[in-house]
Amino acid sequence: MALDAATQAEIDSLRRSLEHHNYCYHVLDAPEVPDAEYDRLFQRLQALEAQYPEAVSPDSPTWRVGAAPSEAFSPAPHAVPMLSLNNAFTDEDVEAFDRRVREATGADIVAYAVEPKFDGLAVSLTYEAGVLVRGATRGDGSTGEDVTANLRTVRSIPLRLPAAGVPPVLEVRGEVLMTRREFERLNAGQRLRDERLFANPRNAAAGALRQLDPRVTADRRLSFFAYGIGDATVLPEGLDRHSAIMDWLARLRFPVSPERAVATGLAGLLDYYRGVGARRGSLPYEIDGVVYKVDELRKQEQLGFVSRAPRFAIAHKYPPEEEMTEVLGIEVQVGRTGALTPVARLHPVFVGGVTVTNATLHNEDEVRRKDVRVGDTVVVRRAGDVIPEVLRVVPDAARARGPVFELPERCPVCGSAAIREEGEAVRRCVGGLFCQAQRKQALLHFASRRAMDIEGLGERLVDQLVDREMVRTPADLYALDAARLSRLDRMGERSAANLLAAIQQSRNTTLARFVFALGIRNVGEATARDLARHFGDLAPLRAAGLEQLMAVPDVGPVVAQSILDFFSQPHNGEVIDALRQHVSWPVEAPVAAAAPLAGLTFVLTGTLPGLSRDQARAMIEAQGGKVAGSVSARTHFVVAGAEAGSKLEKARSLGLKIIDEGALLQMLGTDDPDRQHDRENA
Ligand code: IVH
C-alpha cells in the first residue's frame, strides 16, 4: 500500500512527540509521560516504518537509542557498541525466544543466565592494567559521554582491581542506579528546600550522573551493578559461560546482583520471572523486568546479533508501574484521626497489575505543588502493594482545566472546623467521634483483624450501621441482634448470624488487642503490647501519669501525652466503661522487675540459624524482655544473624552489645533451638 498523506502526517507527528519526550527524559531528566506511553508511541512508529519503507529516514527517533552527548562532557567512543535488548511482554514472547534459540543452536534444552533488568543507566568502565581509566555513558550506543570523574564517586565501583589474573585491558559494563532509600532521602531534602522533586529513581540517577560537578554526584550516592563485559584483551582460561564471567567479576570485587541465577528451559525462565516479580517491590532498587542470556558463550556467538540487539538475550518486562489517565474528580476523605486526604477519582486504568480508580494526593501541599485539577491528564503510580498515587500532571495546553483545588476549611462530613496546626502537613477535622467519618473509621479499626478481629464487619456494613444511627460507638456493637441486623441492605439471615457470632467471639480478647483497638493516636500494635505487658490490666493503665507511662520501654513523651489525652476525654471514658460490660481479657501480673530480661530491649537483625524472628521475639518477651524494630541508644542487645545489614552497622556505630543466637539462647537459659521449636509446636 502506498504511503498516503494522512499516514505521513501521523508519522511526522509521532516523530515530533517522541523527540519531545526524548528531550524531556534524557536531557531535562523530567519526563512528562510514563515509559509505557513512550513505548506505545515508539512501537506505533516502528510498525509504520516497517509497513512503509519509503517513510524511513535517518533522523527518525527509531534510529537512535538515547540522547546525543551533551557538549559539556567529552565524547567517549565505544570500541564494542553498546547495544540494547529486545523485549518480551508475554509468556508467548518468551516461548518464541526460547524456540528460536533452540532452533539456531540445535539444543534440546538451553541454560540461561538470568538476572534483574535494573532500571538505571548503562555505563562502561574501562580498566587498564587494573586501574579505572575511563567511565562512559552509553549515549547513542557507539559514542557516549566521558563521565569518569562522576563514576569514580560511585562507592561500589572499584578504582583498582586485585593484581592477579586481570587482563591488560578490561571493559566492564553495568548499570548505575539509585536505591529507593537514597531516592527518598534525596527527595526529602528537595522538599525541605522547596526544590523540584525527582520523578523516579532512574531520573534522579541520570541527573546525578550527568552533573558537571562530581561533588554533587558524590552526594547522591549512586549504586552500580555489573552485568557483563565489553572490550577485553585475553580473558582468563575457562570463562566459557556468562555465569562464569559474572562469578569472575564478583571475585574482582565488582558488585553483581545477588538475584542472578542460571535457569534451564522455558519453565525455568518463567519460574524465575514470577519469583523475582513477587519480590520486586521489596528489592532495594527498582527493576522493570528480568534479562535472560544464553549462558554458553559459544552458543551466544552462534546466535549473533540482529540490527541493534543480540539474538541470544531478551528482556522480559513486568507490567508498568506508571500509567496515564484522566482526573474525573477530586474528593476529600476523612480518616480515623480526622485527617483530610484529597483523593483523585480517575478514569479506570490498568497499572501495576490492577485496575485503579482512585489515587491519593496525600495532602494540601502536595496537591498545590503538583497543581492537579479536575480534567487533567495525570501520571499514576502503583508499585507493589503501595496505595496508588498521582505523580504529576501531563501538560496539555489545549485542554480546559478545572479550578485550582483547595481543601475545605470545614469537614465535608460533619461540618466541624478542619484545622491545620502549625508545622503539620495535614488538615484535621476537630469533630472527633462526633464526626461520622471518624466514627466509621474508628469502628473499622476496632473490628480489624489485628484489633478485636470481628470478621465481616466491613466498610459497607459500618456505613449503614452508622448512617442509620444503629451504632455510635464500638460498645453499641455488642447490643446488635438478628432482628435489627435483618433491616440492613444485603443482610441475609446467614450473614447476620455469622456477624453476631464474630461479635460474640470478640468478647474474649487480650488486653493488648483491646488497647490497640481503642485507636489511641500514636499507639500502634507494638506499643499496645508493651503497655499491656507493663501494666497487666486496664485500670492501672488508665490511672497512669506521664512519668509512669514513660517508664514503659520505648514510650516517649509524645506517645505518653497521646495516651493521657485519650483517657482524659470523658467521652472515651464512657465508651470504655460501656465496653467493659461486654469485653474481658485474662489479667496478667505486670511484668515484675524479677523477670530475667525485664527492662532489656533487644533488636533482631539478619537471619538467625535456628530461630525464626517470631520465635526469638516470643522467647524474649516470655522472659520480660522487649523486642524493638529499630536500633537506638536505648537498645541493650542487638541479636545479629546472617546478612545483617544497616541495623548491625548502626549498632556498631553506637557501640551497642552485639550477640549471636547462641548467646541469646544462653541468656534465655535454653541453648537448643530445636527443643524450643518442638515445644512450641507440641
Ligand atoms: S545486558 C547486549 N543485563 O537494559 C545487551 N542489560 O535494553 C547488553 N539493563 O542498555 C545489555 N539490566 O542499560 C543487560 N541485567 C542486565 C541489565 C541490562 C539493565 C539495561 C541496560 C541496557 C538496556 C538494554
XYZ file of C-alpha atoms and ligand atoms in Angstrom:
706
model
C 0.000 0.000 0.000
C 1.320 3.439 -0.939
C 2.090 5.983 1.716
C -0.797 8.461 1.854
C -0.786 11.998 3.231
C -2.657 11.100 6.413
C -0.176 8.334 7.304
C 2.779 10.602 6.549
C 1.216 13.185 8.875
C 0.836 10.576 11.628
C 4.469 9.518 11.198
C 5.649 13.144 11.407
C 3.577 13.750 14.479
C 4.845 10.575 16.180
C 8.427 11.615 15.470
C 7.830 15.080 16.891
C 6.226 13.681 20.050
C 8.955 11.097 20.552
C 11.685 13.690 20.087
C 9.950 15.935 22.574
C 9.656 13.124 25.137
C 13.248 12.104 24.478
C 14.377 15.618 25.234
C 12.316 15.809 28.450
C 13.575 12.421 29.593
C 17.212 12.341 28.563
C 18.195 15.986 28.603
C 15.930 17.587 31.177
C 15.573 14.463 33.318
C 11.935 15.450 33.705
C 9.657 13.118 31.753
C 6.114 14.228 31.035
C 4.648 10.833 30.206
C 5.232 7.372 31.697
C 7.582 4.988 29.923
C 4.640 2.844 28.833
C 3.209 5.723 26.791
C 6.619 6.423 25.221
C 6.926 2.736 24.333
C 3.494 2.755 22.711
C 4.352 5.752 20.509
C 7.699 4.199 19.670
C 6.147 0.877 18.720
C 3.485 2.564 16.598
C 6.210 4.462 14.709
C 8.292 1.301 14.303
C 5.274 -0.515 12.892
C 4.504 2.278 10.412
C 8.129 2.446 9.282
C 8.137 -1.310 8.757
C 4.961 -1.083 6.723
C 6.086 1.897 4.630
C 9.830 1.569 3.904
C 9.669 4.777 1.843
C 8.926 6.712 5.046
C 12.107 5.562 6.800
C 14.516 8.407 7.415
C 17.848 8.547 9.267
C 16.614 11.334 11.521
C 13.811 9.204 12.924
C 13.914 8.601 16.700
C 13.822 4.890 15.906
C 17.357 5.289 14.609
C 18.861 6.477 17.779
C 18.641 4.992 21.195
C 19.193 7.627 23.844
C 20.249 11.258 23.562
C 23.180 12.984 21.878
C 26.187 13.555 24.164
C 25.973 16.903 25.914
C 28.668 19.394 24.995
C 29.970 19.621 28.492
C 31.430 16.112 28.591
C 33.910 14.876 26.037
C 32.721 12.162 23.678
C 33.681 8.600 24.556
C 33.598 6.235 21.575
C 32.822 2.601 22.393
C 35.224 0.049 20.904
C 32.417 -2.518 21.026
C 28.984 -0.895 20.502
C 26.645 -0.833 23.495
C 23.506 -2.477 22.239
C 20.009 -2.681 23.553
C 17.820 -5.671 24.271
C 14.649 -6.806 22.594
C 11.651 -7.003 24.898
C 9.280 -9.826 25.743
C 5.971 -8.834 27.318
C 4.156 -12.168 27.471
C 4.924 -15.813 28.203
C 4.371 -16.476 24.493
C 7.085 -13.967 23.589
C 9.481 -15.859 25.871
C 8.409 -19.178 24.426
C 9.156 -17.882 20.919
C 12.564 -16.609 22.074
C 13.475 -19.979 23.598
C 12.290 -21.736 20.425
C 14.460 -19.513 18.198
C 17.457 -20.167 20.445
C 16.929 -23.919 20.377
C 16.443 -23.960 16.617
C 19.542 -21.890 15.925
C 21.773 -23.898 18.266
C 20.281 -27.331 17.798
C 19.996 -27.753 21.581
C 17.046 -29.568 23.165
C 17.114 -27.527 26.295
C 19.080 -24.363 26.972
C 20.692 -22.988 30.122
C 20.224 -19.249 30.597
C 21.978 -16.805 32.870
C 19.126 -14.779 34.385
C 19.282 -11.503 36.257
C 17.132 -8.477 37.063
C 16.777 -5.728 34.492
C 17.916 -2.788 36.578
C 16.041 0.434 35.959
C 19.049 2.733 35.793
C 21.611 3.806 33.208
C 24.068 1.692 31.267
C 27.715 2.588 31.776
C 31.026 1.267 30.558
C 34.089 1.112 32.814
C 37.496 0.652 31.212
C 40.381 -0.689 33.289
C 43.951 -0.582 32.012
C 46.446 -2.660 33.956
C 43.733 -2.981 36.586
C 43.166 0.750 37.016
C 39.910 2.534 36.163
C 40.862 4.925 33.355
C 37.542 5.708 31.748
C 33.864 5.637 32.640
C 31.326 6.410 29.971
C 27.589 6.536 29.452
C 26.010 4.606 26.640
C 24.978 7.657 24.598
C 23.748 6.555 21.182
C 25.420 3.151 21.522
C 28.534 3.949 19.522
C 29.585 7.133 21.333
C 28.783 8.048 24.913
C 29.912 10.754 27.287
C 33.056 10.614 29.351
C 31.817 10.767 32.937
C 34.885 9.212 34.556
C 35.105 11.788 37.318
C 31.499 11.196 38.257
C 31.712 7.419 38.147
C 34.750 7.498 40.391
C 32.440 8.889 43.077
C 30.261 5.770 42.993
C 31.429 3.944 46.045
C 30.767 0.437 44.791
C 32.800 0.857 41.587
C 36.332 -0.449 42.144
C 39.015 2.082 41.221
C 41.710 -0.573 41.144
C 41.371 -4.331 40.630
C 43.195 -7.039 42.545
C 46.515 -7.578 40.748
C 46.317 -11.255 39.841
C 44.666 -12.522 36.677
C 43.402 -9.223 35.286
C 43.816 -8.722 31.522
C 45.762 -5.620 30.359
C 42.518 -4.060 29.110
C 39.116 -4.881 30.563
C 35.837 -3.112 29.899
C 33.084 -3.899 32.396
C 29.504 -2.948 31.655
C 26.686 -2.492 34.041
C 24.008 -0.257 35.363
C 24.255 2.806 37.555
C 21.155 3.286 39.672
C 19.786 4.940 42.753
C 18.310 2.800 45.530
C 14.780 3.544 46.657
C 16.058 4.584 50.049
C 18.552 7.063 48.581
C 15.844 8.380 46.281
C 13.546 9.015 49.271
C 16.378 10.751 51.103
C 17.159 12.930 48.091
C 13.547 13.958 47.580
C 13.034 14.614 51.280
C 15.912 17.100 51.037
C 14.465 18.661 47.880
C 11.110 19.026 49.624
C 12.711 20.714 52.639
C 14.457 23.205 50.395
C 11.285 23.660 48.344
C 13.076 22.424 45.229
C 11.753 20.342 42.356
C 11.208 16.657 43.218
C 12.661 13.905 41.038
C 10.060 11.816 39.246
C 11.654 8.440 39.961
C 14.993 6.872 40.979
C 16.044 6.421 37.383
C 15.749 10.097 36.579
C 17.433 11.047 39.819
C 20.338 8.725 38.917
C 20.526 10.181 35.394
C 20.629 13.694 36.789
C 23.345 12.749 39.241
C 25.498 11.026 36.632
C 25.399 13.998 34.291
C 26.401 16.576 36.879
C 29.286 18.748 35.777
C 30.404 18.959 39.384
C 31.382 15.464 40.582
C 30.907 16.569 44.183
C 27.199 16.773 43.537
C 27.299 13.254 42.087
C 29.151 12.018 45.155
C 26.441 13.496 47.334
C 23.763 11.496 45.539
C 25.238 8.102 46.492
C 24.672 6.137 43.327
C 24.949 2.351 43.130
C 26.348 0.133 40.420
C 25.780 -3.460 39.295
C 27.942 -5.147 36.669
C 26.097 -7.272 34.086
C 28.726 -8.125 31.505
C 31.940 -7.234 29.725
C 32.617 -5.281 26.558
C 36.076 -4.857 25.125
C 38.702 -7.128 26.640
C 42.080 -8.454 25.688
C 42.678 -12.038 26.793
C 40.239 -13.402 29.357
C 41.317 -15.994 31.919
C 41.058 -19.617 30.848
C 37.780 -21.425 31.283
C 35.448 -18.437 31.166
C 33.131 -20.025 28.654
C 29.803 -19.049 30.207
C 28.158 -15.756 31.062
C 27.527 -17.018 34.595
C 31.254 -17.821 34.946
C 32.135 -14.299 33.813
C 29.772 -12.877 36.417
C 31.358 -15.013 39.142
C 34.764 -13.836 37.972
C 33.633 -10.185 38.081
C 32.322 -10.777 41.573
C 35.752 -12.084 42.531
C 37.299 -8.938 41.063
C 35.040 -7.149 43.591
C 32.512 -5.766 41.184
C 29.015 -5.555 42.611
C 26.861 -8.164 40.868
C 23.215 -8.817 41.525
C 22.536 -11.268 44.347
C 19.398 -12.199 42.374
C 21.392 -13.622 39.464
C 20.927 -17.310 38.729
C 21.021 -19.921 35.999
C 17.646 -21.167 34.749
C 17.013 -24.083 32.444
C 14.462 -24.177 29.645
C 11.270 -22.171 29.219
C 9.822 -23.363 32.541
C 12.946 -22.247 34.373
C 12.724 -18.780 32.792
C 9.074 -18.304 33.668
C 9.642 -19.520 37.244
C 12.419 -17.009 37.664
C 10.258 -14.228 36.201
C 7.463 -14.928 38.682
C 9.786 -15.437 41.633
C 11.575 -12.127 41.131
C 8.247 -10.478 40.270
C 6.850 -11.456 43.653
C 9.797 -9.813 45.372
C 10.025 -6.862 43.011
C 8.505 -4.374 45.439
C 10.806 -5.360 48.278
C 14.073 -5.167 46.341
C 16.136 -2.158 47.441
C 16.124 -0.776 43.879
C 13.653 -0.601 41.020
C 13.670 -3.117 38.206
C 11.483 -3.132 35.127
C 11.969 -6.733 34.103
C 14.407 -9.613 34.107
C 17.026 -10.417 31.458
C 17.645 -13.872 30.008
C 21.013 -14.532 28.356
C 22.070 -17.800 26.750
C 24.703 -18.931 29.238
C 27.197 -20.647 26.920
C 29.345 -18.065 25.108
C 29.881 -20.405 22.172
C 26.114 -20.541 21.652
C 25.926 -16.745 22.015
C 28.349 -16.417 19.107
C 26.341 -18.884 17.066
C 23.233 -16.773 17.577
C 24.848 -13.399 16.877
C 23.008 -10.122 16.509
C 20.127 -8.703 14.566
C 20.203 -4.940 13.936
C 20.878 -3.336 17.314
C 20.161 -6.229 19.662
C 21.644 -9.632 20.417
C 19.678 -12.706 19.392
C 20.972 -14.562 22.445
C 19.345 -12.338 25.059
C 15.962 -10.801 25.801
C 14.402 -8.589 28.461
C 11.153 -9.927 29.927
C 9.297 -6.869 31.167
C 6.958 -6.531 34.162
C 3.723 -4.586 33.817
C 4.431 -0.860 34.044
C 4.042 0.742 37.457
C 3.177 4.081 35.930
C 0.335 4.899 33.572
C -1.642 7.874 32.307
C -5.283 8.616 32.923
C -7.783 11.420 33.420
C -8.885 13.016 36.701
C -12.678 12.817 36.887
C -12.978 14.471 40.276
C -11.157 15.263 43.491
C -12.772 14.085 46.704
C -11.844 14.608 50.311
C -11.695 11.597 52.631
C -11.742 11.883 56.393
C -9.603 9.343 58.230
C -9.738 7.856 61.722
C -7.739 10.687 63.255
C -9.722 13.287 61.308
C -7.041 13.829 58.680
C -8.478 15.212 55.451
C -6.937 13.453 52.461
C -7.563 14.648 48.912
C -8.185 11.682 46.624
C -8.332 11.825 42.835
C -11.169 9.880 41.249
C -9.778 8.509 37.998
C -10.898 7.130 34.719
C -10.117 3.422 35.381
C -6.600 2.499 34.319
C -4.648 -0.772 34.463
C -1.386 -0.153 36.285
C 0.920 -2.250 38.470
C -1.214 -5.278 37.630
C -4.602 -3.928 38.874
C -7.298 -1.531 37.719
C -7.027 1.703 39.640
C -9.943 4.145 40.033
C -8.711 6.269 42.951
C -5.298 7.626 43.811
C -4.171 9.592 46.810
C -2.995 13.159 46.506
C -1.569 12.952 50.067
C -2.255 16.454 51.414
C -2.843 20.096 50.642
C 0.773 20.983 49.881
C 1.170 18.044 47.525
C -1.926 18.993 45.509
C -0.743 22.569 45.296
C 2.785 21.571 44.323
C 1.579 19.203 41.630
C -1.332 21.520 40.751
C -3.670 18.633 39.966
C -7.121 19.695 38.754
C -10.274 18.037 37.506
C -9.964 17.270 33.783
C -6.178 16.933 33.875
C -4.309 14.018 32.386
C -2.045 12.666 35.121
C 0.613 10.023 35.646
C -0.495 7.461 38.227
C 1.890 5.150 40.002
C 1.153 1.894 41.771
C 4.216 -0.025 42.899
C 3.857 -3.287 44.789
C 1.203 -3.054 47.483
C 1.696 0.659 47.982
C -1.510 2.676 47.569
C -1.754 4.306 44.138
C -0.664 7.943 43.937
C -0.850 10.739 41.425
C 2.707 11.633 40.447
C 2.272 14.603 38.156
C 0.153 16.341 35.541
C 0.905 15.820 31.852
C 0.926 19.346 30.397
C -1.670 19.901 27.691
C -2.226 23.499 26.656
C -5.231 22.593 24.529
C -7.234 21.193 27.410
C -9.666 23.069 29.636
C -8.677 22.758 33.289
C -10.859 22.908 36.361
C -10.247 25.462 39.107
C -7.268 25.214 41.472
C -8.131 22.636 44.137
C -8.352 23.728 47.750
C -9.069 21.657 50.823
C -12.205 22.869 52.606
C -11.897 24.646 55.938
C -14.807 22.651 57.271
C -15.058 18.897 57.465
C -17.034 17.720 54.414
C -18.689 15.028 56.543
C -19.675 16.694 59.828
C -19.149 20.388 59.130
C -16.784 20.879 62.083
C -13.791 23.125 61.577
C -10.888 21.485 59.757
C -7.697 22.913 61.168
C -4.132 22.671 60.084
C -1.797 23.096 63.007
C 1.436 24.999 62.733
C 4.170 22.762 61.317
C 1.733 19.969 60.330
C 1.212 18.811 56.765
C -2.339 17.613 57.319
C -5.577 19.401 57.977
C -7.768 17.659 60.557
C -11.455 17.721 61.358
C -11.814 18.611 65.029
C -15.172 16.789 65.278
C -13.659 13.686 66.875
C -16.209 10.921 67.326
C -18.974 13.427 66.657
C -17.850 13.182 63.027
C -19.488 10.248 61.255
C -16.430 9.668 59.086
C -14.163 9.369 62.105
C -16.721 7.224 63.876
C -16.830 4.860 60.907
C -13.068 4.656 60.695
C -12.825 4.115 64.448
C -15.296 1.232 64.192
C -13.458 -0.312 61.264
C -10.223 -0.073 63.210
C -11.841 -1.543 66.328
C -13.086 -4.516 64.294
C -9.915 -5.000 62.257
C -8.073 -8.282 62.274
C -5.198 -7.209 64.482
C -7.541 -5.441 66.891
C -10.801 -7.146 68.002
C -10.890 -9.270 64.861
C -14.615 -9.082 64.091
C -14.798 -10.771 60.729
C -17.445 -9.496 58.342
C -17.708 -6.008 59.800
C -16.575 -4.269 56.630
C -16.905 -0.813 55.190
C -20.328 -1.258 53.604
C -21.837 -2.568 56.818
C -20.261 0.082 59.010
C -21.564 2.758 56.633
C -25.099 1.506 57.083
C -24.831 0.976 60.835
C -23.543 4.495 61.395
C -25.743 6.231 58.821
C -28.860 4.679 60.391
C -27.541 5.530 63.833
C -27.751 1.889 64.902
C -24.182 2.090 66.143
C -22.490 5.181 67.540
C -19.604 3.692 69.496
C -17.861 0.310 69.494
C -19.837 -0.606 72.638
C -23.080 -0.460 70.617
C -21.850 -3.384 68.510
C -22.479 -5.702 71.442
C -26.142 -4.690 71.574
C -26.881 -5.699 67.970
C -29.285 -8.586 67.439
C -30.567 -10.562 64.491
C -33.819 -8.643 64.289
C -32.087 -5.279 63.959
C -29.456 -6.569 61.565
C -32.104 -8.019 59.268
C -33.246 -4.499 58.432
C -29.970 -3.736 56.707
C -29.415 -3.961 52.951
C -27.877 -7.161 51.680
C -28.044 -8.783 55.121
C -29.350 -12.319 54.925
C -30.079 -14.492 57.934
C -26.874 -16.384 57.455
C -24.604 -13.336 57.293
C -26.378 -11.796 60.280
C -25.744 -14.959 62.284
C -22.099 -15.051 61.219
C -21.590 -11.427 62.166
C -23.227 -11.903 65.571
C -21.047 -14.942 66.193
C -17.934 -12.946 65.309
C -19.004 -10.170 67.674
C -19.619 -12.750 70.421
C -16.236 -14.249 69.857
C -14.509 -10.893 70.224
C -15.750 -10.647 73.817
C -12.823 -12.759 74.936
C -9.732 -10.940 73.884
C -6.379 -9.812 75.207
C -5.568 -6.512 76.849
C -3.041 -5.758 74.095
C -5.661 -6.152 71.362
C -8.177 -4.107 73.326
C -5.733 -1.238 73.875
C -4.779 -1.286 70.204
C -8.478 -1.407 69.197
C -9.188 1.822 71.091
C -7.339 3.680 68.357
C -5.302 5.943 70.607
C -3.217 8.249 68.452
C 0.427 7.115 68.207
C -0.352 3.770 69.854
C 0.229 1.024 67.317
C 0.153 -2.695 67.817
C 3.647 -2.922 69.308
C 3.097 -0.091 71.784
C -0.243 -1.580 72.793
C 1.547 -4.849 73.527
C 4.168 -3.071 75.611
C 1.532 -1.204 77.578
C -0.457 -4.375 78.223
C 2.584 -6.261 79.404
C 3.794 -3.428 81.574
C 0.508 -2.649 83.334
C -1.119 -6.087 83.238
C -4.659 -4.656 83.294
C -6.608 -1.660 82.062
C -7.199 0.086 85.393
C -3.537 0.799 86.160
C -3.002 1.928 82.566
C -5.919 4.361 82.763
C -4.632 5.695 86.061
C -1.028 6.103 84.960
C 0.543 9.545 84.830
C 3.121 10.826 82.393
C 6.084 9.522 84.401
C 4.616 6.066 84.804
C 3.776 5.849 81.107
C 7.275 6.870 80.160
C 8.644 4.062 82.299
C 7.376 1.677 79.612
C 10.256 0.834 77.258
C 10.046 2.819 74.012
C 7.246 5.087 75.240
C 8.469 8.647 74.910
C 6.831 11.959 75.832
C 4.758 12.237 72.631
C 3.209 8.785 72.955
C 2.701 9.213 76.699
C 0.903 12.522 76.126
C -1.351 10.948 73.455
C -2.346 8.250 75.940
C -3.054 10.778 78.691
C -5.095 12.920 76.282
C -7.123 9.929 75.221
C -8.028 8.751 78.713
C -8.742 12.274 79.929
C -11.589 12.701 77.420
C -14.816 11.998 79.334
C -16.412 10.570 76.200
C -13.656 7.973 75.831
C -14.057 7.019 79.484
C -17.759 6.389 78.927
C -17.155 4.231 75.872
C -14.528 2.206 77.735
C -16.825 1.711 80.727
C -19.569 0.526 78.401
C -17.189 -1.832 76.610
C -16.015 -3.303 79.914
C -19.561 -4.676 80.336
C -19.029 -6.895 77.308
C -15.346 -7.493 76.788
C -12.835 -9.244 79.000
C -9.252 -10.458 78.910
C -7.032 -12.539 81.127
C -5.406 -10.273 83.666
C -1.700 -10.811 83.928
C 0.655 -9.885 86.660
C 2.508 -6.836 85.482
C 5.978 -7.780 84.383
C 7.944 -7.810 87.567
C 11.439 -6.472 87.691
C 12.367 -10.025 88.642
C 11.622 -11.394 85.150
C 15.086 -12.301 83.844
C 15.032 -9.942 80.863
C 12.786 -7.215 82.343
C 13.874 -3.749 81.279
C 16.072 -5.032 78.470
C 15.411 -4.071 74.860
C 16.566 -6.311 72.021
C 16.720 -5.729 68.287
C 16.762 -8.710 65.922
C 18.527 -8.414 62.576
C 19.583 -10.784 59.823
C 18.688 -14.453 59.612
C 19.283 -16.482 62.760
C 20.474 -20.046 62.157
C 17.901 -21.869 64.289
C 15.091 -19.480 65.193
C 12.599 -17.511 63.162
C 12.138 -13.853 64.101
C 8.760 -14.629 65.647
C 10.178 -17.451 67.750
C 13.049 -15.319 69.009
C 10.653 -12.499 69.802
C 8.273 -14.803 71.684
C 11.116 -16.258 73.741
C 12.498 -12.842 74.674
C 9.078 -11.478 75.534
C 8.229 -14.538 77.598
C 11.054 -13.570 79.910
C 10.016 -9.954 80.174
C 12.344 -8.558 77.515
C 11.263 -6.237 74.775
C 11.919 -6.500 71.057
C 12.148 -3.201 69.208
C 12.091 -2.679 65.458
C 14.927 -0.212 65.222
C 18.282 0.323 66.832
C 18.699 3.308 69.130
C 20.768 4.339 72.103
C 18.054 2.692 74.216
C 18.761 -0.737 72.706
C 20.539 -3.093 75.091
C 21.343 -6.007 72.791
C 21.403 -6.455 69.032
C 20.982 -10.092 68.048
C 22.630 -10.436 64.653
C 22.307 -13.325 62.220
C 23.479 -13.914 58.674
C 23.310 -10.991 56.248
C 22.546 -8.452 58.937
C 22.582 -5.032 57.291
C 22.158 -1.441 58.305
C 20.888 -2.202 61.810
C 24.102 -4.016 62.592
C 26.131 -1.114 61.223
C 24.185 1.305 63.348
C 24.623 -0.894 66.416
C 28.356 -0.870 65.831
C 28.461 2.864 65.370
C 26.569 3.303 68.650
C 28.881 0.860 70.391
C 25.993 -1.424 71.428
C 26.360 -5.025 72.579
C 26.037 -7.360 69.614
C 25.304 -11.030 70.280
C 24.542 -14.092 68.180
C 21.812 -16.693 68.538
C 23.931 -18.865 70.813
C 24.493 -16.041 73.267
C 20.804 -15.178 73.195
C 19.827 -18.768 73.966
C 22.281 -18.776 76.831
C 20.698 -15.652 78.290
C 17.323 -17.306 77.914
C 18.592 -20.437 79.568
C 17.795 -22.576 76.525
C 20.560 -23.461 74.179
C 18.851 -25.826 71.844
C 16.520 -24.082 69.406
C 15.157 -27.416 68.158
C 13.922 -28.280 71.590
C 12.263 -24.881 71.897
C 10.771 -25.304 68.460
C 9.322 -28.706 69.338
C 7.817 -27.326 72.490
C 6.081 -24.560 70.607
C 4.678 -26.916 68.031
C 3.580 -29.506 70.540
S 22.619 -6.794 29.047
C 23.678 -6.710 24.623
N 21.717 -7.005 31.504
O 18.927 -2.672 29.559
C 22.788 -6.150 25.654
N 21.237 -5.015 30.284
O 17.823 -2.660 26.729
C 23.551 -5.744 26.848
N 19.955 -3.389 31.571
O 21.247 -0.637 27.946
C 22.685 -5.432 27.972
N 19.822 -4.550 33.422
O 21.073 -0.411 30.442
C 21.781 -6.233 30.400
N 20.996 -7.332 33.684
C 21.083 -6.560 32.586
C 20.504 -5.284 32.526
C 20.588 -4.541 31.351
C 19.500 -3.411 32.839
C 19.734 -2.280 30.630
C 20.995 -1.745 30.035
C 20.815 -1.795 28.562
C 19.351 -1.968 28.409
C 19.106 -2.807 27.176
